[in-house]
Short mmCIF file of C-alpha atoms in Angstrom, two decimals:
data_model
loop_
_atom_site.label_atom_id
_atom_site.label_comp_id
_atom_site.label_asym_id
_atom_site.label_seq_id
_atom_site.Cartn_x
_atom_site.Cartn_y
_atom_site.Cartn_z
CA MET I 1 -26.82 2.06 0.28
CA THR I 2 -24.79 -0.20 1.90
CA ASP I 3 -23.04 -2.21 -0.90
CA SER I 4 -20.98 -2.39 -4.09
CA PRO I 5 -19.53 -4.74 -6.34
CA TYR I 6 -16.38 -3.84 -5.16
CA VAL I 7 -17.11 -2.82 -1.33
CA THR I 8 -18.79 -3.70 1.96
CA TRP I 9 -19.79 -0.73 4.07
CA PRO I 10 -21.09 -0.96 7.50
CA PRO I 11 -24.41 -0.92 8.25
CA SER I 12 -24.62 2.48 9.01
CA LEU I 13 -27.24 5.80 9.37
CA TRP I 14 -23.90 7.64 6.91
CA ALA I 15 -24.08 4.94 4.78
CA ALA I 16 -27.49 4.86 4.20
CA THR I 17 -28.05 8.62 3.36
CA ALA I 18 -25.17 10.05 2.71
CA GLN I 19 -24.93 10.85 -1.65
CA PRO I 20 -22.84 8.63 -3.67
CA GLY I 21 -19.39 8.63 -4.04
CA PRO I 22 -17.70 9.31 -6.94
CA VAL I 23 -17.02 6.63 -9.27
CA LEU I 24 -13.14 5.28 -8.84
CA ALA I 25 -10.71 2.80 -10.82
CA ALA I 26 -8.25 1.04 -9.24
CA LEU I 27 -4.45 1.65 -9.74
CA GLU I 28 -3.21 0.33 -13.15
CA GLY I 29 0.11 0.59 -14.52
CA ASP I 30 3.25 2.69 -13.23
CA VAL I 31 2.37 6.72 -13.03
CA ALA I 32 4.59 9.81 -12.06
CA THR I 33 3.52 12.59 -9.58
CA ASP I 34 4.35 15.24 -7.85
CA VAL I 35 2.89 14.35 -4.18
CA VAL I 36 1.77 10.74 -3.51
CA VAL I 37 -1.23 10.81 -0.34
CA ILE I 38 -1.83 6.76 0.69
CA GLY I 39 -5.61 7.21 2.31
CA ALA I 40 -8.60 9.16 1.14
CA GLY I 41 -10.05 9.95 4.44
CA PHE I 42 -10.16 13.37 6.05
CA THR I 43 -6.50 13.99 5.59
CA GLY I 44 -5.70 12.53 2.64
CA LEU I 45 -8.42 14.34 0.73
CA SER I 46 -7.67 17.16 2.61
CA THR I 47 -4.30 17.60 1.19
CA ALA I 48 -5.23 16.51 -1.95
CA ILE I 49 -7.28 19.40 -2.13
CA HIS I 50 -4.64 22.02 -0.36
CA LEU I 51 -2.43 20.36 -3.04
CA ARG I 52 -4.37 21.47 -6.33
CA GLU I 53 -5.30 24.64 -4.93
CA ALA I 54 -1.02 25.39 -4.82
CA GLY I 55 -1.33 23.80 -8.87
CA ILE I 56 0.41 20.29 -7.20
CA GLY I 57 0.22 17.68 -9.20
CA VAL I 58 -1.85 14.99 -6.64
CA VAL I 59 -2.22 11.32 -7.16
CA VAL I 60 -4.30 9.07 -3.96
CA LEU I 61 -3.96 5.59 -2.94
CA GLU I 62 -6.85 4.52 -1.39
CA ALA I 63 -7.80 0.80 -0.12
CA ALA I 64 -11.15 0.07 -0.27
CA GLU I 65 -13.53 3.55 -1.02
CA PRO I 66 -12.82 7.16 0.17
CA GLY I 67 -14.83 7.60 3.13
CA TRP I 68 -14.86 3.07 4.08
CA GLY I 69 -12.84 3.88 7.67
CA ALA I 70 -12.65 6.11 9.86
CA SER I 71 -13.34 9.17 8.59
CA GLY I 72 -16.99 7.46 7.59
CA ARG I 73 -18.11 6.34 10.16
CA ASN I 74 -17.25 8.51 13.21
CA ASN I 75 -20.18 10.11 15.32
CA GLY I 76 -19.13 14.03 13.00
CA GLN I 77 -18.83 15.80 16.03
CA VAL I 78 -16.28 18.86 14.92
CA ILE I 79 -14.20 19.53 18.01
CA PRO I 80 -11.73 22.08 18.04
CA THR I 81 -9.65 20.51 21.02
CA LEU I 82 -7.66 17.29 21.87
CA ALA I 83 -9.39 14.81 23.94
CA GLY I 84 -6.97 14.66 27.08
CA HIS I 85 -4.55 17.56 26.41
CA ASP I 86 -4.77 21.27 26.66
CA PRO I 87 -2.56 23.67 24.90
CA SER I 88 -0.07 24.12 27.62
CA ALA I 89 0.05 20.31 27.54
CA MET I 90 1.11 20.56 24.03
CA ILE I 91 4.29 23.57 24.38
CA LYS I 92 5.42 21.71 27.49
CA ARG I 93 6.01 18.52 25.08
CA HIS I 94 6.79 20.19 21.46
CA GLY I 95 7.57 23.51 22.38
CA ALA I 96 7.21 26.28 20.46
CA ALA I 97 6.23 23.82 17.40
CA GLY I 98 3.58 23.06 20.55
CA GLU I 99 2.16 27.19 20.12
CA ARG I 100 1.92 26.71 16.57
CA PHE I 101 -0.19 23.45 15.93
CA ASN I 102 -2.27 25.13 19.08
CA ALA I 103 -2.93 27.48 17.08
CA VAL I 104 -3.90 25.48 14.41
CA LEU I 105 -5.85 23.08 16.88
CA ARG I 106 -8.07 26.40 18.03
CA ASP I 107 -9.38 27.21 14.06
CA SER I 108 -9.63 23.53 13.30
CA ALA I 109 -13.80 23.67 13.35
CA GLN I 110 -13.80 27.02 11.57
CA TYR I 111 -11.47 25.62 8.99
CA LEU I 112 -14.05 22.90 8.10
CA PHE I 113 -17.05 24.86 8.29
CA ASP I 114 -15.54 27.34 5.79
CA LEU I 115 -13.81 24.64 3.26
CA ILE I 116 -17.54 23.32 3.26
CA GLY I 117 -19.14 26.76 2.10
CA LYS I 118 -16.26 27.37 0.24
CA TYR I 119 -16.86 24.74 -1.97
CA ASP I 120 -20.98 23.63 -1.21
CA ILE I 121 -20.26 20.31 0.24
CA PRO I 122 -23.03 18.51 0.69
CA ALA I 123 -22.51 17.22 4.13
CA GLU I 124 -25.38 17.87 6.39
CA ALA I 125 -23.42 20.70 8.51
CA GLU I 126 -24.23 22.71 11.55
CA GLN I 127 -22.06 24.77 13.11
CA ALA I 128 -23.88 24.86 16.36
CA GLY I 129 -21.49 24.65 18.27
CA TRP I 130 -19.72 22.02 21.05
CA VAL I 131 -20.40 21.50 24.37
CA GLN I 132 -18.54 19.46 26.99
CA PRO I 133 -20.97 19.22 30.02
CA VAL I 134 -18.92 17.88 33.61
CA HIS I 135 -20.32 14.93 34.70
CA SER I 136 -19.86 15.53 38.54
CA PRO I 137 -19.05 18.50 40.49
CA GLY I 138 -15.15 18.02 40.95
CA ARG I 139 -14.35 18.04 37.46
CA PHE I 140 -15.74 21.36 37.04
CA LYS I 141 -12.46 22.55 37.49
CA LEU I 142 -11.37 20.76 34.48
CA ALA I 143 -14.09 23.09 32.82
CA GLU I 144 -12.48 25.91 34.95
CA LYS I 145 -9.20 25.05 33.14
CA ARG I 146 -9.88 24.50 29.89
CA VAL I 147 -11.45 27.32 29.40
CA ARG I 148 -8.73 29.47 30.97
CA GLU I 149 -6.30 27.92 28.43
CA TRP I 150 -8.40 27.94 25.50
CA SER I 151 -8.94 31.55 26.10
CA ALA I 152 -5.73 32.75 26.20
CA ILE I 153 -4.53 31.76 22.90
CA GLY I 154 -8.20 33.60 21.73
CA ALA I 155 -10.88 30.87 21.78
CA PRO I 156 -14.04 31.82 22.34
CA VAL I 157 -15.27 29.82 24.55
CA GLU I 158 -17.42 29.75 27.37
CA LEU I 159 -18.17 28.85 30.59
CA LEU I 160 -21.24 27.52 31.63
CA ASP I 161 -22.74 26.73 35.63
CA ARG I 162 -24.81 23.99 36.05
CA ALA I 163 -28.44 26.37 34.89
CA ALA I 164 -26.63 27.51 31.72
CA THR I 165 -25.78 23.41 31.00
CA ALA I 166 -29.19 22.49 31.56
CA GLU I 167 -31.26 25.06 29.48
CA MET I 168 -28.81 24.13 27.27
CA LEU I 169 -28.79 20.46 26.94
CA GLY I 170 -31.98 20.32 28.29
CA SER I 171 -31.02 17.67 31.21
CA GLN I 172 -30.56 18.37 34.43
CA ALA I 173 -28.04 15.38 34.59
CA TRP I 174 -25.01 17.57 34.81
CA PHE I 175 -22.50 20.25 37.05
CA GLY I 176 -21.84 22.77 34.56
CA GLY I 177 -19.56 22.94 31.45
CA PHE I 178 -17.45 24.73 28.60
CA TRP I 179 -18.62 25.72 24.89
CA ASN I 180 -17.39 26.94 22.04
CA PRO I 181 -19.40 27.60 19.54
CA THR I 182 -17.25 27.20 16.48
CA GLY I 183 -17.75 23.52 16.54
CA GLY I 184 -20.85 21.85 15.55
CA HIS I 185 -21.54 18.47 13.22
CA ILE I 186 -21.28 17.10 9.90
CA ASN I 187 -22.61 13.64 8.53
CA PRO I 188 -19.15 12.35 7.54
CA LEU I 189 -19.51 9.62 5.27
CA ALA I 190 -21.16 12.81 3.11
CA LEU I 191 -18.47 15.52 3.68
CA THR I 192 -15.54 12.64 2.56
CA ARG I 193 -17.34 12.29 -0.38
CA GLY I 194 -18.15 15.45 -1.00
CA LEU I 195 -13.69 16.46 -0.28
CA ALA I 196 -13.24 13.60 -3.16
CA GLU I 197 -15.49 15.18 -5.83
CA VAL I 198 -13.81 18.35 -4.94
CA ALA I 199 -10.33 17.11 -5.14
CA MET I 200 -11.12 15.65 -8.54
CA LYS I 201 -12.74 18.72 -10.03
CA LEU I 202 -9.45 20.70 -8.72
CA GLY I 203 -7.70 17.80 -10.73
CA ALA I 204 -6.61 15.13 -8.19
CA VAL I 205 -6.98 11.68 -9.27
CA ILE I 206 -7.57 9.04 -6.75
CA HIS I 207 -7.30 5.35 -6.84
CA ALA I 208 -9.67 3.29 -5.06
CA ARG I 209 -9.23 -0.26 -4.32
CA SER I 210 -5.79 -0.20 -4.49
CA PRO I 211 -4.11 -0.62 -1.08
CA ALA I 212 -1.13 0.01 -0.58
CA THR I 213 1.18 -2.45 -0.67
CA ALA I 214 5.46 -0.77 -0.02
CA MET I 215 6.24 2.56 0.41
CA ALA I 216 10.39 3.35 -0.10
CA HIS I 217 12.55 6.80 -0.80
CA GLU I 218 14.39 5.67 -4.25
CA SER I 219 17.35 7.72 -6.06
CA GLY I 220 15.10 10.86 -5.02
CA ARG I 221 12.08 9.66 -4.98
CA TRP I 222 8.39 7.75 -3.50
CA ARG I 223 7.76 4.95 -4.79
CA VAL I 224 4.52 3.44 -3.88
CA LYS I 225 3.17 0.03 -5.31
CA THR I 226 -0.29 -1.33 -5.47
CA ALA I 227 -0.95 -4.97 -6.53
CA ARG I 228 -1.18 -3.92 -10.22
CA GLY I 229 0.61 -0.34 -10.39
CA SER I 230 3.20 2.29 -8.62
CA VAL I 231 3.28 5.61 -8.25
CA THR I 232 6.53 7.67 -8.02
CA ALA I 233 6.82 11.04 -6.45
CA PRO I 234 9.03 13.45 -4.73
CA ALA I 235 6.94 13.46 -1.65
CA LEU I 236 4.62 11.07 0.55
CA VAL I 237 1.86 12.00 3.01
CA LEU I 238 0.83 8.55 4.90
CA ALA I 239 -2.85 9.48 5.93
CA THR I 240 -3.86 5.84 7.09
CA ASN I 241 -3.96 6.87 10.52
CA ALA I 242 -6.06 3.89 13.01
CA TYR I 243 -6.10 1.74 9.35
CA THR I 244 -2.43 1.86 8.81
CA GLY I 245 -1.01 -2.01 8.72
CA GLU I 246 -4.93 -3.47 8.42
CA PHE I 247 -4.74 -4.19 4.67
CA GLU I 248 -0.93 -4.57 4.78
CA GLU I 249 1.26 -4.74 7.49
CA GLY I 250 4.53 -4.39 5.97
CA LEU I 251 3.44 -1.09 4.67
CA ALA I 252 4.69 1.31 7.60
CA PRO I 253 5.75 -1.13 10.40
CA GLY I 254 7.01 1.83 12.69
CA ILE I 255 3.89 3.89 12.70
CA ALA I 256 1.85 0.91 12.77
CA ASN I 257 2.80 -0.28 15.94
CA GLU I 258 2.37 3.05 17.04
CA VAL I 259 -0.96 3.41 17.34
CA ILE I 260 -3.84 0.95 18.52
CA PRO I 261 -7.35 0.36 16.60
CA VAL I 262 -9.53 0.59 19.46
CA LEU I 263 -13.46 -0.38 18.18
CA SER I 264 -15.74 2.66 18.41
CA TRP I 265 -19.55 1.92 18.42
CA GLN I 266 -22.04 4.64 17.16
CA MET I 267 -25.38 3.99 17.17
CA ALA I 268 -28.97 5.99 15.56
CA THR I 269 -32.60 6.56 17.25
CA LYS I 270 -35.31 5.96 15.19
CA PRO I 271 -36.39 9.64 13.98
CA LEU I 272 -37.75 11.07 17.35
CA SER I 273 -40.57 14.21 16.85
CA ASP I 274 -40.47 17.56 16.32
CA ASN I 275 -41.70 18.37 20.16
CA ILE I 276 -39.00 15.97 21.46
CA ALA I 277 -36.29 17.50 19.18
CA LYS I 278 -36.74 20.86 21.31
CA THR I 279 -36.32 19.47 24.42
CA VAL I 280 -33.14 17.75 24.28
CA ILE I 281 -30.21 19.73 23.30
CA PRO I 282 -32.23 22.01 21.36
CA ALA I 283 -30.10 24.57 20.09
CA ARG I 284 -28.58 21.46 18.37
CA GLN I 285 -25.03 21.74 19.44
CA ALA I 286 -22.03 18.64 19.70
CA MET I 287 -22.01 17.44 22.88
CA SER I 288 -19.52 14.80 24.91
CA ASP I 289 -18.81 15.27 28.15
CA THR I 290 -15.97 14.05 30.66
CA HIS I 291 -16.97 10.70 31.26
CA ARG I 292 -14.52 8.43 30.83
CA GLU I 293 -16.78 6.23 29.50
CA LEU I 294 -17.78 8.60 26.93
CA TYR I 295 -21.28 10.40 27.10
CA PHE I 296 -22.17 11.85 23.21
CA ALA I 297 -24.95 12.66 21.42
CA ARG I 298 -25.76 15.03 18.52
CA TRP I 299 -29.03 15.08 16.64
CA ASP I 300 -28.93 14.51 12.51
CA ALA I 301 -30.50 16.20 9.59
CA ARG I 302 -33.69 13.80 10.03
CA ASN I 303 -34.14 13.75 13.58
CA ARG I 304 -32.17 11.27 15.15
CA LEU I 305 -29.88 11.23 17.93
CA VAL I 306 -26.62 10.10 17.45
CA THR I 307 -24.94 8.60 20.08
CA GLY I 308 -23.07 5.60 20.87
CA GLY I 309 -21.02 3.59 24.17
CA ALA I 310 -18.30 1.07 24.47
CA ALA I 311 -18.94 -2.48 25.78
CA VAL I 312 -16.43 -5.20 26.99
CA PHE I 313 -18.56 -8.15 24.95
CA PRO I 314 -20.23 -5.52 22.53
CA GLY I 315 -22.09 -8.73 21.61
CA ALA I 316 -22.90 -9.46 17.18
CA GLY I 317 -23.13 -6.05 15.63
CA GLY I 318 -23.21 -4.45 19.00
CA ALA I 319 -26.77 -6.32 19.92
CA ASN I 320 -25.76 -6.26 23.79
CA LEU I 321 -24.71 -1.75 23.84
CA ARG I 322 -28.46 -1.69 22.57
CA PRO I 323 -30.60 -1.26 26.39
CA ALA I 324 -27.43 -0.49 27.99
CA VAL I 325 -26.99 3.29 25.74
CA ALA I 326 -31.01 3.40 25.69
CA GLU I 327 -31.48 3.30 28.98
CA ARG I 328 -28.39 5.73 29.53
CA LEU I 329 -30.44 8.21 27.12
CA LYS I 330 -32.98 7.82 28.92
CA ARG I 331 -31.59 9.02 32.65
CA LEU I 332 -30.07 11.94 30.67
CA TRP I 333 -33.21 13.13 28.96
CA PRO I 334 -36.24 11.13 30.79
CA GLN I 335 -38.81 13.09 28.18
CA LEU I 336 -37.11 10.82 25.69
CA GLY I 337 -38.72 7.54 27.10
CA ASP I 338 -38.17 4.56 25.47
CA VAL I 339 -35.94 4.65 22.96
CA GLU I 340 -35.08 2.06 19.73
CA PHE I 341 -31.87 2.53 17.46
CA ASP I 342 -32.09 1.34 13.49
CA TYR I 343 -28.52 1.83 12.87
CA VAL I 344 -25.74 0.00 15.08
CA TRP I 345 -22.22 0.19 13.59
CA SER I 346 -18.37 0.39 14.35
CA GLY I 347 -14.81 1.15 13.23
CA TYR I 348 -11.62 2.06 15.10
CA VAL I 349 -10.32 4.92 16.66
CA GLY I 350 -6.49 5.67 16.79
CA MET I 351 -4.99 5.96 20.35
CA THR I 352 -1.44 6.41 21.29
CA PRO I 353 -1.84 5.95 24.74
CA ASP I 354 2.19 7.12 25.99
CA ASN I 355 1.71 5.17 29.10
CA LEU I 356 0.32 2.37 29.06
CA LEU I 357 -0.16 1.52 32.78
CA ALA I 358 -2.48 4.89 32.53
CA PRO I 359 -5.05 4.02 30.00
CA GLN I 360 -7.78 6.31 31.10
CA VAL I 361 -5.44 9.24 29.78
CA PRO I 362 -5.64 9.71 26.09
CA GLY I 363 -2.33 10.16 24.08
CA PHE I 364 -1.06 12.36 22.04
CA PRO I 365 -1.50 12.88 18.15
CA ARG I 366 2.35 11.60 16.27
CA ILE I 367 2.98 13.73 13.59
CA HIS I 368 5.81 11.90 12.01
CA ARG I 369 8.42 12.69 8.74
CA LEU I 370 9.19 9.75 7.39
CA GLY I 371 12.03 10.68 5.42
CA PRO I 372 12.83 12.69 2.82
CA ASN I 373 9.76 15.10 1.61
CA GLY I 374 7.49 12.08 3.27
CA PHE I 375 5.12 12.99 6.32
CA GLY I 376 2.13 11.61 8.14
CA TRP I 377 0.41 11.16 11.00
CA VAL I 378 -1.74 8.96 13.84
CA GLY I 379 -3.39 9.20 16.73
CA CYS I 380 -6.55 11.52 16.41
CA ASN I 381 -7.04 9.74 20.05
CA GLY I 382 -10.89 10.81 18.98
CA ARG I 383 -10.57 14.13 17.90
CA ALA I 384 -10.08 13.80 13.77
CA VAL I 385 -13.04 15.79 12.24
CA ALA I 386 -11.93 19.14 12.70
CA LEU I 387 -8.54 18.56 13.11
CA SER I 388 -7.35 16.01 10.13
CA ILE I 389 -8.76 18.71 7.61
CA SER I 390 -6.43 21.55 9.27
CA LEU I 391 -3.59 19.04 9.56
CA GLY I 392 -4.40 18.62 5.91
CA ARG I 393 -3.70 21.42 5.10
CA GLU I 394 -0.53 21.72 7.00
CA LEU I 395 0.78 18.75 5.57
CA ALA I 396 0.45 19.47 1.89
CA ARG I 397 2.25 22.44 2.49
CA ALA I 398 5.10 20.43 4.03
CA ALA I 399 5.07 18.58 0.65
CA GLN I 400 5.81 21.75 -0.85
CA GLY I 401 8.96 22.18 0.72
CA VAL I 402 7.14 25.32 3.58
CA ALA I 403 9.69 25.07 6.34
CA ILE I 404 8.55 22.56 9.04
CA GLU I 405 9.14 25.70 11.40
CA THR I 406 6.61 28.03 9.94
CA LEU I 407 3.74 25.57 9.92
CA GLY I 408 1.61 23.97 13.26
CA LEU I 409 3.55 20.43 12.70
CA PRO I 410 5.22 19.29 15.76
CA LEU I 411 7.70 16.34 14.62
CA SER I 412 8.40 13.39 17.18
CA GLU I 413 10.19 10.05 16.08
CA PRO I 414 8.05 7.05 16.46
CA ARG I 415 7.16 5.01 19.24
CA PRO I 416 6.55 1.47 18.77
CA GLN I 417 3.95 0.54 21.53
CA PRO I 418 5.36 -2.58 23.88
CA PHE I 419 3.18 -5.74 23.14
CA ARG I 420 0.56 -4.24 20.76
CA SER I 421 -1.24 -7.07 19.59
CA ILE I 422 -1.71 -8.22 23.25
CA VAL I 423 -3.06 -4.61 24.23
CA ARG I 424 -5.59 -4.29 21.35
CA ARG I 425 -6.86 -7.31 21.99
CA ILE I 426 -7.41 -6.39 25.99
CA ALA I 427 -8.70 -2.59 25.52
CA PRO I 428 -11.96 -3.14 26.40
CA LEU I 429 -10.85 -4.19 29.77
CA ALA I 430 -9.98 -0.84 30.78
CA LEU I 431 -13.58 -0.13 30.19
CA PRO I 432 -14.28 -0.89 33.83
CA LEU I 433 -11.55 1.42 35.45
CA TYR I 434 -13.38 4.11 33.67
CA ARG I 435 -16.18 3.32 35.26
CA ARG I 436 -14.74 3.24 38.79
CA LEU I 437 -12.79 6.35 38.39
CA ASP I 438 -15.93 8.10 36.79
CA ALA I 439 -17.69 6.62 39.79
CA ALA I 440 -15.15 8.10 41.93
CA GLU I 441 -15.58 11.81 41.46
CA ILE I 442 -19.22 12.10 41.71
#
């Protein structure tokens, strides 16, 4: 099902296969609670669940429906690392808070799968591990560095030589890599809808089709307005990431202006035979490699290979991507033969680059105190699935008044991107640079 009377869903594999979401009412009138959460994606719903587990009242405001944004559109890979920064970089940037964040991130994939198991969420979860193969001999040093750094803080990572990588992935295309067995993949929309059901069963209130139009701290309480009502609460969590400002530009301009929403395309093949599936990532790990123009793939529950790509001019509905990505898959796994895609869809990734002159370097997550007992974060930079669930737990604790010095929340001040509107429009033009850099390392 891709449409409802209220919301148009992207034409994704996930929208076609996930269980129906809960029936939710829009906010009507003025209500009060303990914590108000803006956004019913992974972060917002995880925050709500952890608040209710602690007996704290919570109201969640969602502009569309749970999972309509990035949480329901992504590839569904569960990856316990950042895209471009290793533990030492977080410590250099944030000190002790960076160390606590690293511990949260290290355990984030396991925590996600444990939460799914705890509440029996029907998310098509497969904890088969996550592997990052290297696309050139020179990039093997990156795998060695990452294994060294993550091993030092207790992550169960393992270095793979070229032969082991070929055996794991069923392809000779890579030159080694590393993997983490705690990772894996899920149906992201099914997970989001399952989290919403859990939150409601625990007593959370979720209002859909209720975009927040303004938020302010007044007389010791936060007040969040919508078109037809408001929510007041002593504490607030902003969980809108790449969609901050998409429904209401003035909601949190300082936050919205520091994140660059970049369009990401996802694609799902027609179901493939069991014989083929046994030769392509046969143990069903999630895979994303070291190309800056990322190569990634994972299986879904119906033997579809779910991958994606990028293009400067993707065409209507991503039509121009189909032949290029099909050829890529055939090059990586010749046994696939000619590939056809049943589903092609897109959504925003929240990017927070630190240097616009070096767009090939992914940014750091940005976690902020918005005011008294007000918190939020943006900048998943392509690593939101596992991280957002664990950050939801940390944000729930912060909203309860737990000392920030004990949490994995490295706070910083919002730093708006210069020329954001222009950068947002020209962001796809970085793709040729990525390709040149990737080719230079081979």
